[in-house]
Short mmCIF file of N, CA and C in Angstrom, two decimals:
data_model
loop_
_atom_site.label_atom_id
_atom_site.label_comp_id
_atom_site.label_asym_id
_atom_site.label_seq_id
_atom_site.Cartn_x
_atom_site.Cartn_y
_atom_site.Cartn_z
N MET A 1 91.23 68.03 245.96
CA MET A 1 91.95 68.42 244.76
C MET A 1 91.56 67.49 243.61
N MET A 2 91.27 68.08 242.47
CA MET A 2 90.86 67.30 241.31
C MET A 2 92.06 66.60 240.67
N GLN A 3 91.86 65.32 240.31
CA GLN A 3 92.92 64.58 239.62
C GLN A 3 93.01 65.03 238.17
N ARG A 4 94.20 65.01 237.63
CA ARG A 4 94.38 65.32 236.22
C ARG A 4 93.92 64.11 235.40
N PRO A 5 93.18 64.36 234.33
CA PRO A 5 92.76 63.23 233.49
C PRO A 5 93.95 62.65 232.74
N LYS A 6 93.94 61.33 232.58
CA LYS A 6 94.99 60.67 231.81
C LYS A 6 94.49 60.32 230.42
N ASN A 7 93.17 60.18 230.29
CA ASN A 7 92.55 59.81 229.03
C ASN A 7 91.28 60.63 228.84
N ILE A 8 91.04 61.05 227.59
CA ILE A 8 89.82 61.77 227.25
C ILE A 8 89.17 61.03 226.09
N LEU A 9 87.95 60.56 226.29
CA LEU A 9 87.22 59.81 225.27
C LEU A 9 86.30 60.75 224.51
N VAL A 10 86.38 60.70 223.18
CA VAL A 10 85.53 61.53 222.32
C VAL A 10 84.78 60.60 221.36
N PRO A 11 83.55 60.22 221.71
CA PRO A 11 82.74 59.47 220.74
C PRO A 11 82.40 60.39 219.57
N THR A 12 82.46 59.88 218.35
CA THR A 12 82.20 60.73 217.19
C THR A 12 81.21 60.08 216.24
N ASP A 13 80.37 60.92 215.65
CA ASP A 13 79.52 60.49 214.55
C ASP A 13 80.01 61.13 213.25
N LEU A 14 81.21 61.68 213.30
CA LEU A 14 81.88 62.33 212.17
C LEU A 14 81.19 63.61 211.73
N SER A 15 80.39 64.20 212.60
CA SER A 15 79.69 65.44 212.29
C SER A 15 80.56 66.65 212.62
N TYR A 16 80.11 67.81 212.20
CA TYR A 16 80.78 69.07 212.51
C TYR A 16 80.88 69.26 214.02
N GLU A 17 79.79 68.98 214.73
CA GLU A 17 79.77 69.15 216.18
C GLU A 17 80.77 68.22 216.87
N ALA A 18 80.87 67.00 216.39
CA ALA A 18 81.84 66.06 216.96
C ALA A 18 83.27 66.54 216.69
N ASP A 19 83.48 67.14 215.52
CA ASP A 19 84.78 67.70 215.19
C ASP A 19 85.14 68.83 216.16
N GLN A 20 84.15 69.65 216.50
CA GLN A 20 84.37 70.73 217.47
C GLN A 20 84.73 70.15 218.85
N ALA A 21 84.02 69.11 219.26
CA ALA A 21 84.31 68.47 220.54
C ALA A 21 85.72 67.90 220.56
N LEU A 22 86.15 67.34 219.43
CA LEU A 22 87.52 66.82 219.33
C LEU A 22 88.54 67.93 219.54
N GLY A 23 88.27 69.09 218.98
CA GLY A 23 89.17 70.22 219.17
C GLY A 23 89.31 70.60 220.63
N HIS A 24 88.19 70.62 221.35
CA HIS A 24 88.23 70.94 222.78
C HIS A 24 88.99 69.85 223.56
N ALA A 25 88.77 68.60 223.18
CA ALA A 25 89.45 67.49 223.86
C ALA A 25 90.97 67.59 223.66
N ILE A 26 91.39 67.92 222.46
CA ILE A 26 92.82 68.06 222.18
C ILE A 26 93.41 69.20 223.00
N HIS A 27 92.70 70.30 223.09
CA HIS A 27 93.16 71.43 223.90
C HIS A 27 93.34 71.01 225.36
N LEU A 28 92.34 70.31 225.92
CA LEU A 28 92.45 69.85 227.31
C LEU A 28 93.57 68.83 227.48
N ALA A 29 93.71 67.94 226.52
CA ALA A 29 94.76 66.92 226.60
C ALA A 29 96.14 67.56 226.64
N ARG A 30 96.32 68.61 225.86
CA ARG A 30 97.62 69.30 225.86
C ARG A 30 97.87 69.98 227.20
N GLN A 31 96.83 70.50 227.82
CA GLN A 31 97.00 71.14 229.12
C GLN A 31 97.38 70.13 230.19
N PHE A 32 96.77 68.95 230.15
CA PHE A 32 96.93 67.97 231.22
C PHE A 32 97.87 66.81 230.89
N GLY A 33 98.34 66.72 229.65
CA GLY A 33 99.19 65.60 229.28
C GLY A 33 98.43 64.30 229.15
N ALA A 34 97.17 64.39 228.72
CA ALA A 34 96.30 63.20 228.59
C ALA A 34 96.33 62.67 227.16
N ASP A 35 95.93 61.42 227.00
CA ASP A 35 95.73 60.82 225.69
C ASP A 35 94.28 61.09 225.26
N VAL A 36 94.07 61.21 223.95
CA VAL A 36 92.72 61.37 223.40
C VAL A 36 92.35 60.10 222.65
N HIS A 37 91.16 59.60 222.93
CA HIS A 37 90.63 58.41 222.28
C HIS A 37 89.41 58.81 221.46
N LEU A 38 89.50 58.67 220.15
CA LEU A 38 88.41 59.01 219.24
C LEU A 38 87.72 57.71 218.86
N LEU A 39 86.43 57.61 219.18
CA LEU A 39 85.68 56.35 219.03
C LEU A 39 84.46 56.55 218.15
N HIS A 40 84.29 55.68 217.17
CA HIS A 40 83.10 55.69 216.31
C HIS A 40 82.46 54.31 216.39
N ALA A 41 81.17 54.28 216.68
CA ALA A 41 80.44 53.01 216.79
C ALA A 41 79.60 52.79 215.54
N VAL A 42 79.68 51.59 215.00
CA VAL A 42 78.86 51.18 213.87
C VAL A 42 77.91 50.11 214.40
N SER A 43 76.61 50.44 214.44
CA SER A 43 75.63 49.51 215.03
C SER A 43 75.58 48.21 214.24
N GLY A 44 74.99 47.20 214.85
CA GLY A 44 74.90 45.88 214.22
C GLY A 44 74.23 45.92 212.86
N GLU A 45 73.14 46.68 212.76
CA GLU A 45 72.42 46.78 211.49
C GLU A 45 73.28 47.45 210.42
N GLU A 46 73.92 48.55 210.79
CA GLU A 46 74.81 49.26 209.86
C GLU A 46 76.02 48.41 209.49
N SER A 47 76.56 47.72 210.50
CA SER A 47 77.77 46.94 210.33
C SER A 47 77.59 45.87 209.26
N SER A 48 76.41 45.25 209.21
CA SER A 48 76.18 44.18 208.24
C SER A 48 76.14 44.71 206.81
N ARG A 49 75.89 46.02 206.64
CA ARG A 49 75.83 46.61 205.30
C ARG A 49 77.17 47.19 204.85
N LEU A 50 78.14 47.28 205.73
CA LEU A 50 79.42 47.89 205.38
C LEU A 50 80.43 46.87 204.90
N SER A 51 81.11 47.21 203.83
CA SER A 51 82.19 46.36 203.35
C SER A 51 83.47 46.75 204.10
N PRO A 52 84.50 45.92 204.03
CA PRO A 52 85.77 46.30 204.65
C PRO A 52 86.30 47.63 204.11
N ALA A 53 86.05 47.92 202.84
CA ALA A 53 86.50 49.20 202.26
C ALA A 53 85.73 50.37 202.89
N ASP A 54 84.43 50.16 203.17
CA ASP A 54 83.63 51.20 203.83
C ASP A 54 84.18 51.50 205.23
N VAL A 55 84.51 50.45 205.95
CA VAL A 55 85.04 50.60 207.31
C VAL A 55 86.38 51.34 207.25
N GLU A 56 87.20 50.99 206.29
CA GLU A 56 88.49 51.66 206.13
C GLU A 56 88.29 53.14 205.82
N GLN A 57 87.26 53.45 205.03
CA GLN A 57 86.98 54.85 204.71
C GLN A 57 86.55 55.62 205.96
N VAL A 58 85.74 55.01 206.82
CA VAL A 58 85.33 55.65 208.07
C VAL A 58 86.55 55.93 208.93
N HIS A 59 87.42 54.93 209.05
CA HIS A 59 88.63 55.09 209.85
C HIS A 59 89.51 56.21 209.27
N ALA A 60 89.62 56.26 207.96
CA ALA A 60 90.43 57.30 207.32
C ALA A 60 89.83 58.68 207.59
N ARG A 61 88.50 58.81 207.58
CA ARG A 61 87.87 60.09 207.87
C ARG A 61 88.14 60.51 209.31
N MET A 62 88.12 59.54 210.24
CA MET A 62 88.42 59.86 211.63
C MET A 62 89.85 60.35 211.78
N GLU A 63 90.78 59.66 211.16
CA GLU A 63 92.18 60.04 211.27
C GLU A 63 92.44 61.39 210.60
N SER A 64 91.73 61.66 209.51
CA SER A 64 91.86 62.95 208.84
C SER A 64 91.36 64.08 209.73
N ALA A 65 90.20 63.86 210.36
CA ALA A 65 89.65 64.87 211.27
C ALA A 65 90.61 65.10 212.43
N ALA A 66 91.16 64.02 212.95
CA ALA A 66 92.08 64.14 214.08
C ALA A 66 93.34 64.90 213.67
N ALA A 67 93.89 64.58 212.51
CA ALA A 67 95.10 65.27 212.04
C ALA A 67 94.82 66.76 211.81
N ARG A 68 93.67 67.06 211.24
CA ARG A 68 93.30 68.46 211.00
C ARG A 68 93.17 69.21 212.32
N ARG A 69 92.52 68.59 213.29
CA ARG A 69 92.34 69.24 214.59
C ARG A 69 93.67 69.42 215.31
N LEU A 70 94.55 68.43 215.21
CA LEU A 70 95.87 68.57 215.83
C LEU A 70 96.63 69.73 215.21
N GLU A 71 96.54 69.87 213.90
CA GLU A 71 97.21 70.96 213.21
C GLU A 71 96.62 72.31 213.61
N MET A 72 95.30 72.38 213.74
CA MET A 72 94.63 73.63 214.10
C MET A 72 94.93 74.07 215.52
N SER A 73 95.16 73.11 216.39
CA SER A 73 95.41 73.45 217.80
C SER A 73 96.87 73.23 218.13
N ARG A 74 97.69 74.03 217.51
CA ARG A 74 99.13 73.92 217.76
C ARG A 74 99.41 74.10 219.24
N PRO A 75 100.39 73.36 219.75
CA PRO A 75 100.67 73.46 221.18
C PRO A 75 101.18 74.83 221.60
N GLU A 76 100.69 75.29 222.73
CA GLU A 76 101.19 76.53 223.31
C GLU A 76 102.51 76.20 223.99
N ARG A 77 103.26 77.23 224.31
CA ARG A 77 104.52 76.98 224.98
C ARG A 77 104.26 76.26 226.30
N GLY A 78 104.99 75.20 226.55
CA GLY A 78 104.84 74.44 227.78
C GLY A 78 103.74 73.39 227.72
N ALA A 79 103.01 73.32 226.59
CA ALA A 79 101.94 72.33 226.48
C ALA A 79 102.55 70.95 226.23
N HIS A 80 101.82 69.94 226.65
CA HIS A 80 102.24 68.55 226.48
C HIS A 80 101.93 68.07 225.07
N GLU A 81 102.78 67.19 224.58
CA GLU A 81 102.43 66.46 223.36
C GLU A 81 101.42 65.40 223.76
N ILE A 82 100.55 65.05 222.84
CA ILE A 82 99.51 64.07 223.18
C ILE A 82 99.56 62.88 222.24
N MET A 83 98.99 61.79 222.72
CA MET A 83 98.78 60.60 221.89
C MET A 83 97.32 60.59 221.51
N LEU A 84 97.05 60.32 220.24
CA LEU A 84 95.69 60.25 219.75
C LEU A 84 95.44 58.83 219.26
N HIS A 85 94.40 58.20 219.78
CA HIS A 85 94.03 56.83 219.40
C HIS A 85 92.69 56.88 218.68
N THR A 86 92.58 56.19 217.55
CA THR A 86 91.29 56.12 216.86
C THR A 86 90.82 54.68 216.84
N ARG A 87 89.52 54.51 216.97
CA ARG A 87 88.96 53.15 217.03
C ARG A 87 87.56 53.15 216.44
N VAL A 88 87.28 52.20 215.56
CA VAL A 88 85.94 51.95 215.05
C VAL A 88 85.49 50.62 215.63
N VAL A 89 84.35 50.61 216.32
CA VAL A 89 83.82 49.36 216.86
C VAL A 89 82.56 48.97 216.10
N HIS A 90 82.37 47.68 215.91
CA HIS A 90 81.26 47.16 215.11
C HIS A 90 80.28 46.40 215.98
N GLY A 91 79.01 46.48 215.61
CA GLY A 91 78.00 45.68 216.26
C GLY A 91 77.45 46.27 217.54
N PHE A 92 77.79 47.51 217.84
CA PHE A 92 77.33 48.16 219.07
C PHE A 92 76.61 49.45 218.74
N ASP A 93 75.60 49.77 219.51
CA ASP A 93 75.06 51.12 219.50
C ASP A 93 76.03 51.98 220.31
N VAL A 94 75.82 53.28 220.32
CA VAL A 94 76.79 54.20 220.91
C VAL A 94 77.05 53.94 222.39
N VAL A 95 76.00 53.87 223.20
CA VAL A 95 76.21 53.73 224.65
C VAL A 95 76.93 52.43 224.99
N PRO A 96 76.50 51.27 224.49
CA PRO A 96 77.26 50.04 224.78
C PRO A 96 78.70 50.10 224.26
N ALA A 97 78.91 50.77 223.11
CA ALA A 97 80.27 50.88 222.57
C ALA A 97 81.16 51.68 223.52
N VAL A 98 80.64 52.79 224.04
CA VAL A 98 81.40 53.62 224.97
C VAL A 98 81.71 52.83 226.24
N LEU A 99 80.70 52.15 226.78
CA LEU A 99 80.90 51.39 228.01
C LEU A 99 81.92 50.26 227.79
N THR A 100 81.82 49.56 226.67
CA THR A 100 82.75 48.47 226.38
C THR A 100 84.17 49.01 226.22
N TYR A 101 84.31 50.12 225.52
CA TYR A 101 85.63 50.70 225.29
C TYR A 101 86.27 51.16 226.60
N THR A 102 85.47 51.75 227.48
CA THR A 102 86.05 52.26 228.74
C THR A 102 86.37 51.14 229.71
N MET A 103 85.78 49.99 229.55
CA MET A 103 86.02 48.87 230.48
C MET A 103 87.21 48.02 230.07
N ARG A 104 87.78 48.30 228.92
CA ARG A 104 88.89 47.44 228.45
C ARG A 104 90.15 47.72 229.20
#
């Protein structure tokens, strides 16, 4: 028997396709009562060029996308409410960022 997921990780590059993946993750999370973790990695090279205001803007875009997706995927009757966590990590490429985030 398959275990129900407790957490669903959605790495995002803030693209349209990532937004679509977030919508699917939210749908699954509501079915299973899981938390959704939205993660954006800013590589070391990129990170050195970003100001704190730039980082805040990225975080705001992530939260906006998440809020929009939550609104679009209204819960069906009997669906679970979900927790959505957003995180921007600095100094990592995508794969190391995902591995580091999942190991915490």
